[in-house]
Amino acid sequence: MSVRSHIVLMLIATMSAWISWLLVLTTIDPTTVAWWGFLLFYVTLFLSLFGSWTIVGVTVRTLTQLRRSTISYKLTSALRQSFLWTLAVMIALGLQSQRLLTWWVVVILIIIFVLVEFFILTLKQKHSNESYGQKV
């Protein structure tokens, strides 16, 4: 399956996720629903944000990094960062639903996810140096 096919499939899946989230938002009453209603809300929102941010990330990287890297590298970077930031938003929403979200918790979340991204990039750089026979 080509990268273009992945992106088209991701567009279709993201649109389906947004439609599903809107259906959940408009048809499920949070005051009378059991746990499954909240699960549907958070899962569809996660998929919608993840797909949207991945598409935006690939598009921005394609427009700004014209010849610097391959499209598969741009796609994997966008997928990784979209997953991390979508997870951060979901954690923030979960904390807010319990009234535990404050400004300093948001700052800590951002710092944690930025450090995770730097850690992943460092591991990737170390791995690519070792694969070329270079010592770090």
PDB file of C-alpha atoms in Angstrom:
ATOM      1  CA  MET A   1       0.000   0.000   0.000  1.00  0.00           C
ATOM      2  CA  SER A   2       1.476   3.340  -1.023  1.00  0.00           C
ATOM      3  CA  VAL A   3       1.794   6.414   1.158  1.00  0.00           C
ATOM      4  CA  ARG A   4      -0.800   8.189  -0.969  1.00  0.00           C
ATOM      5  CA  SER A   5      -3.239   5.339  -0.297  1.00  0.00           C
ATOM      6  CA  HIS A   6      -2.545   5.633   3.440  1.00  0.00           C
ATOM      7  CA  ILE A   7      -3.292   9.348   3.359  1.00  0.00           C
ATOM      8  CA  VAL A   8      -6.526   8.888   1.393  1.00  0.00           C
ATOM      9  CA  LEU A   9      -7.614   6.137   3.782  1.00  0.00           C
ATOM     10  CA  MET A  10      -6.741   8.394   6.708  1.00  0.00           C
ATOM     11  CA  LEU A  11      -8.855  11.206   5.217  1.00  0.00           C
ATOM     12  CA  ILE A  12     -11.845   8.881   4.906  1.00  0.00           C
ATOM     13  CA  ALA A  13     -11.357   7.464   8.402  1.00  0.00           C
ATOM     14  CA  THR A  14     -10.963  10.936   9.905  1.00  0.00           C
ATOM     15  CA  MET A  15     -14.143  12.196   8.272  1.00  0.00           C
ATOM     16  CA  SER A  16     -15.971   9.091   9.541  1.00  0.00           C
ATOM     17  CA  ALA A  17     -14.599   9.697  13.038  1.00  0.00           C
ATOM     18  CA  TRP A  18     -15.753  13.341  13.009  1.00  0.00           C
ATOM     19  CA  ILE A  19     -19.221  12.296  11.846  1.00  0.00           C
ATOM     20  CA  SER A  20     -19.316   9.623  14.572  1.00  0.00           C
ATOM     21  CA  TRP A  21     -18.238  12.131  17.211  1.00  0.00           C
ATOM     22  CA  LEU A  22     -20.932  14.582  16.102  1.00  0.00           C
ATOM     23  CA  LEU A  23     -23.531  11.802  16.284  1.00  0.00           C
ATOM     24  CA  VAL A  24     -22.372  10.881  19.786  1.00  0.00           C
ATOM     25  CA  LEU A  25     -22.385  14.532  20.802  1.00  0.00           C
ATOM     26  CA  THR A  26     -25.910  15.185  19.534  1.00  0.00           C
ATOM     27  CA  THR A  27     -27.662  11.923  20.386  1.00  0.00           C
ATOM     28  CA  ILE A  28     -26.260  10.778  23.742  1.00  0.00           C
ATOM     29  CA  ASP A  29     -27.432  12.488  26.902  1.00  0.00           C
ATOM     30  CA  PRO A  30     -24.537  12.543  29.394  1.00  0.00           C
ATOM     31  CA  THR A  31     -26.861  12.821  32.393  1.00  0.00           C
ATOM     32  CA  THR A  32     -28.638   9.524  31.684  1.00  0.00           C
ATOM     33  CA  VAL A  33     -26.038   7.430  29.856  1.00  0.00           C
ATOM     34  CA  ALA A  34     -23.874   4.748  31.394  1.00  0.00           C
ATOM     35  CA  TRP A  35     -20.085   4.480  31.050  1.00  0.00           C
ATOM     36  CA  TRP A  36     -20.287   3.394  27.395  1.00  0.00           C
ATOM     37  CA  GLY A  37     -21.549   6.844  26.319  1.00  0.00           C
ATOM     38  CA  PHE A  38     -18.483   8.524  27.766  1.00  0.00           C
ATOM     39  CA  LEU A  39     -16.269   5.862  26.233  1.00  0.00           C
ATOM     40  CA  LEU A  40     -17.816   6.504  22.798  1.00  0.00           C
ATOM     41  CA  PHE A  41     -17.345  10.247  23.244  1.00  0.00           C
ATOM     42  CA  TYR A  42     -13.658   9.989  24.146  1.00  0.00           C
ATOM     43  CA  VAL A  43     -12.780   7.287  21.591  1.00  0.00           C
ATOM     44  CA  THR A  44     -14.420   9.098  18.668  1.00  0.00           C
ATOM     45  CA  LEU A  45     -12.880  12.407  19.724  1.00  0.00           C
ATOM     46  CA  PHE A  46      -9.452  10.750  20.033  1.00  0.00           C
ATOM     47  CA  LEU A  47      -9.715   9.246  16.546  1.00  0.00           C
ATOM     48  CA  SER A  48     -10.968  12.530  15.082  1.00  0.00           C
ATOM     49  CA  LEU A  49      -8.185  14.623  16.577  1.00  0.00           C
ATOM     50  CA  PHE A  50      -5.516  12.041  15.808  1.00  0.00           C
ATOM     51  CA  GLY A  51      -6.511  11.812  12.160  1.00  0.00           C
ATOM     52  CA  SER A  52      -6.925  15.555  11.729  1.00  0.00           C
ATOM     53  CA  TRP A  53      -3.603  16.436  13.306  1.00  0.00           C
ATOM     54  CA  THR A  54      -1.835  13.741  11.314  1.00  0.00           C
ATOM     55  CA  ILE A  55      -3.240  15.088   8.044  1.00  0.00           C
ATOM     56  CA  VAL A  56      -2.334  18.644   9.000  1.00  0.00           C
ATOM     57  CA  GLY A  57       1.157  17.525  10.081  1.00  0.00           C
ATOM     58  CA  VAL A  58       1.841  15.693   6.826  1.00  0.00           C
ATOM     59  CA  THR A  59       0.513  18.630   4.801  1.00  0.00           C
ATOM     60  CA  VAL A  60       2.609  21.205   6.660  1.00  0.00           C
ATOM     61  CA  ARG A  61       5.733  19.043   6.423  1.00  0.00           C
ATOM     62  CA  THR A  62       5.148  18.470   2.715  1.00  0.00           C
ATOM     63  CA  LEU A  63       4.774  22.208   2.061  1.00  0.00           C
ATOM     64  CA  THR A  64       7.695  23.346   4.227  1.00  0.00           C
ATOM     65  CA  GLN A  65      10.194  20.518   3.743  1.00  0.00           C
ATOM     66  CA  LEU A  66       9.976  20.140  -0.011  1.00  0.00           C
ATOM     67  CA  ARG A  67      13.093  18.066  -0.634  1.00  0.00           C
ATOM     68  CA  ARG A  68      14.539  17.454   2.812  1.00  0.00           C
ATOM     69  CA  SER A  69      12.973  14.114   3.667  1.00  0.00           C
ATOM     70  CA  THR A  70      10.864  11.338   2.250  1.00  0.00           C
ATOM     71  CA  ILE A  71       7.084  11.294   2.494  1.00  0.00           C
ATOM     72  CA  SER A  72       7.184   8.172   4.667  1.00  0.00           C
ATOM     73  CA  TYR A  73       9.432  10.008   7.169  1.00  0.00           C
ATOM     74  CA  LYS A  74       7.019  12.941   7.159  1.00  0.00           C
ATOM     75  CA  LEU A  75       4.102  10.569   7.711  1.00  0.00           C
ATOM     76  CA  THR A  76       5.738   8.691  10.596  1.00  0.00           C
ATOM     77  CA  SER A  77       6.757  11.963  12.276  1.00  0.00           C
ATOM     78  CA  ALA A  78       3.241  13.345  11.906  1.00  0.00           C
ATOM     79  CA  LEU A  79       1.713  10.110  13.252  1.00  0.00           C
ATOM     80  CA  ARG A  80       4.010  10.095  16.295  1.00  0.00           C
ATOM     81  CA  GLN A  81       3.458  13.745  17.168  1.00  0.00           C
ATOM     82  CA  SER A  82      -0.275  13.567  16.517  1.00  0.00           C
ATOM     83  CA  PHE A  83      -0.566  10.579  18.830  1.00  0.00           C
ATOM     84  CA  LEU A  84       1.367  12.320  21.600  1.00  0.00           C
ATOM     85  CA  TRP A  85      -0.590  15.565  21.416  1.00  0.00           C
ATOM     86  CA  THR A  86      -3.940  13.817  21.079  1.00  0.00           C
ATOM     87  CA  LEU A  87      -3.078  11.762  24.145  1.00  0.00           C
ATOM     88  CA  ALA A  88      -2.178  14.973  26.003  1.00  0.00           C
ATOM     89  CA  VAL A  89      -5.541  16.527  25.070  1.00  0.00           C
ATOM     90  CA  MET A  90      -7.398  13.386  26.179  1.00  0.00           C
ATOM     91  CA  ILE A  91      -5.582  13.388  29.515  1.00  0.00           C
ATOM     92  CA  ALA A  92      -6.409  17.077  29.953  1.00  0.00           C
ATOM     93  CA  LEU A  93     -10.081  16.431  29.137  1.00  0.00           C
ATOM     94  CA  GLY A  94     -10.170  13.522  31.583  1.00  0.00           C
ATOM     95  CA  LEU A  95      -8.650  15.690  34.290  1.00  0.00           C
ATOM     96  CA  GLN A  96     -11.081  18.500  33.503  1.00  0.00           C
ATOM     97  CA  SER A  97     -14.041  16.134  33.752  1.00  0.00           C
ATOM     98  CA  GLN A  98     -12.909  15.389  37.313  1.00  0.00           C
ATOM     99  CA  ARG A  99     -12.226  19.097  37.988  1.00  0.00           C
ATOM    100  CA  LEU A 100      -8.514  18.432  38.475  1.00  0.00           C
ATOM    101  CA  LEU A 101      -7.156  20.489  35.572  1.00  0.00           C
ATOM    102  CA  THR A 102      -5.308  23.676  36.444  1.00  0.00           C
ATOM    103  CA  TRP A 103      -2.900  25.846  34.488  1.00  0.00           C
ATOM    104  CA  TRP A 104       0.146  24.323  36.121  1.00  0.00           C
ATOM    105  CA  VAL A 105      -1.081  20.792  35.337  1.00  0.00           C
ATOM    106  CA  VAL A 106      -1.337  21.839  31.677  1.00  0.00           C
ATOM    107  CA  VAL A 107       2.227  23.172  31.808  1.00  0.00           C
ATOM    108  CA  ILE A 108       3.436  19.902  33.357  1.00  0.00           C
ATOM    109  CA  LEU A 109       1.599  17.890  30.673  1.00  0.00           C
ATOM    110  CA  ILE A 110       3.189  19.946  27.908  1.00  0.00           C
ATOM    111  CA  ILE A 111       6.654  19.569  29.450  1.00  0.00           C
ATOM    112  CA  ILE A 112       6.205  15.801  29.813  1.00  0.00           C
ATOM    113  CA  PHE A 113       5.101  15.336  26.209  1.00  0.00           C
ATOM    114  CA  VAL A 114       7.867  17.593  24.858  1.00  0.00           C
ATOM    115  CA  LEU A 115      10.415  15.564  26.834  1.00  0.00           C
ATOM    116  CA  VAL A 116       8.945  12.319  25.479  1.00  0.00           C
ATOM    117  CA  GLU A 117       9.282  13.677  21.927  1.00  0.00           C
ATOM    118  CA  PHE A 118      12.907  14.708  22.540  1.00  0.00           C
ATOM    119  CA  PHE A 119      13.633  11.283  24.037  1.00  0.00           C
ATOM    120  CA  ILE A 120      12.182   9.547  20.965  1.00  0.00           C
ATOM    121  CA  LEU A 121      14.182  11.798  18.640  1.00  0.00           C
ATOM    122  CA  THR A 122      17.362  11.111  20.616  1.00  0.00           C
ATOM    123  CA  LEU A 123      16.798   7.354  20.426  1.00  0.00           C
ATOM    124  CA  LYS A 124      16.090   7.598  16.709  1.00  0.00           C
ATOM    125  CA  GLN A 125      19.264   9.648  16.143  1.00  0.00           C
ATOM    126  CA  LYS A 126      21.338   7.217  18.192  1.00  0.00           C
ATOM    127  CA  HIS A 127      19.876   4.264  16.279  1.00  0.00           C
ATOM    128  CA  SER A 128      20.566   5.859  12.884  1.00  0.00           C
ATOM    129  CA  ASN A 129      24.181   6.666  13.901  1.00  0.00           C
ATOM    130  CA  GLU A 130      24.740   3.073  15.051  1.00  0.00           C
ATOM    131  CA  SER A 131      23.267   1.664  11.846  1.00  0.00           C
ATOM    132  CA  TYR A 132      25.822   3.649   9.835  1.00  0.00           C
ATOM    133  CA  GLY A 133      28.697   2.318  11.946  1.00  0.00           C
ATOM    134  CA  GLN A 134      29.273   5.606  13.765  1.00  0.00           C
ATOM    135  CA  LYS A 135      29.796   5.772  17.492  1.00  0.00           C
ATOM    136  CA  VAL A 136      27.867   8.284  19.499  1.00  0.00           C
TER     137      VAL A 136
END
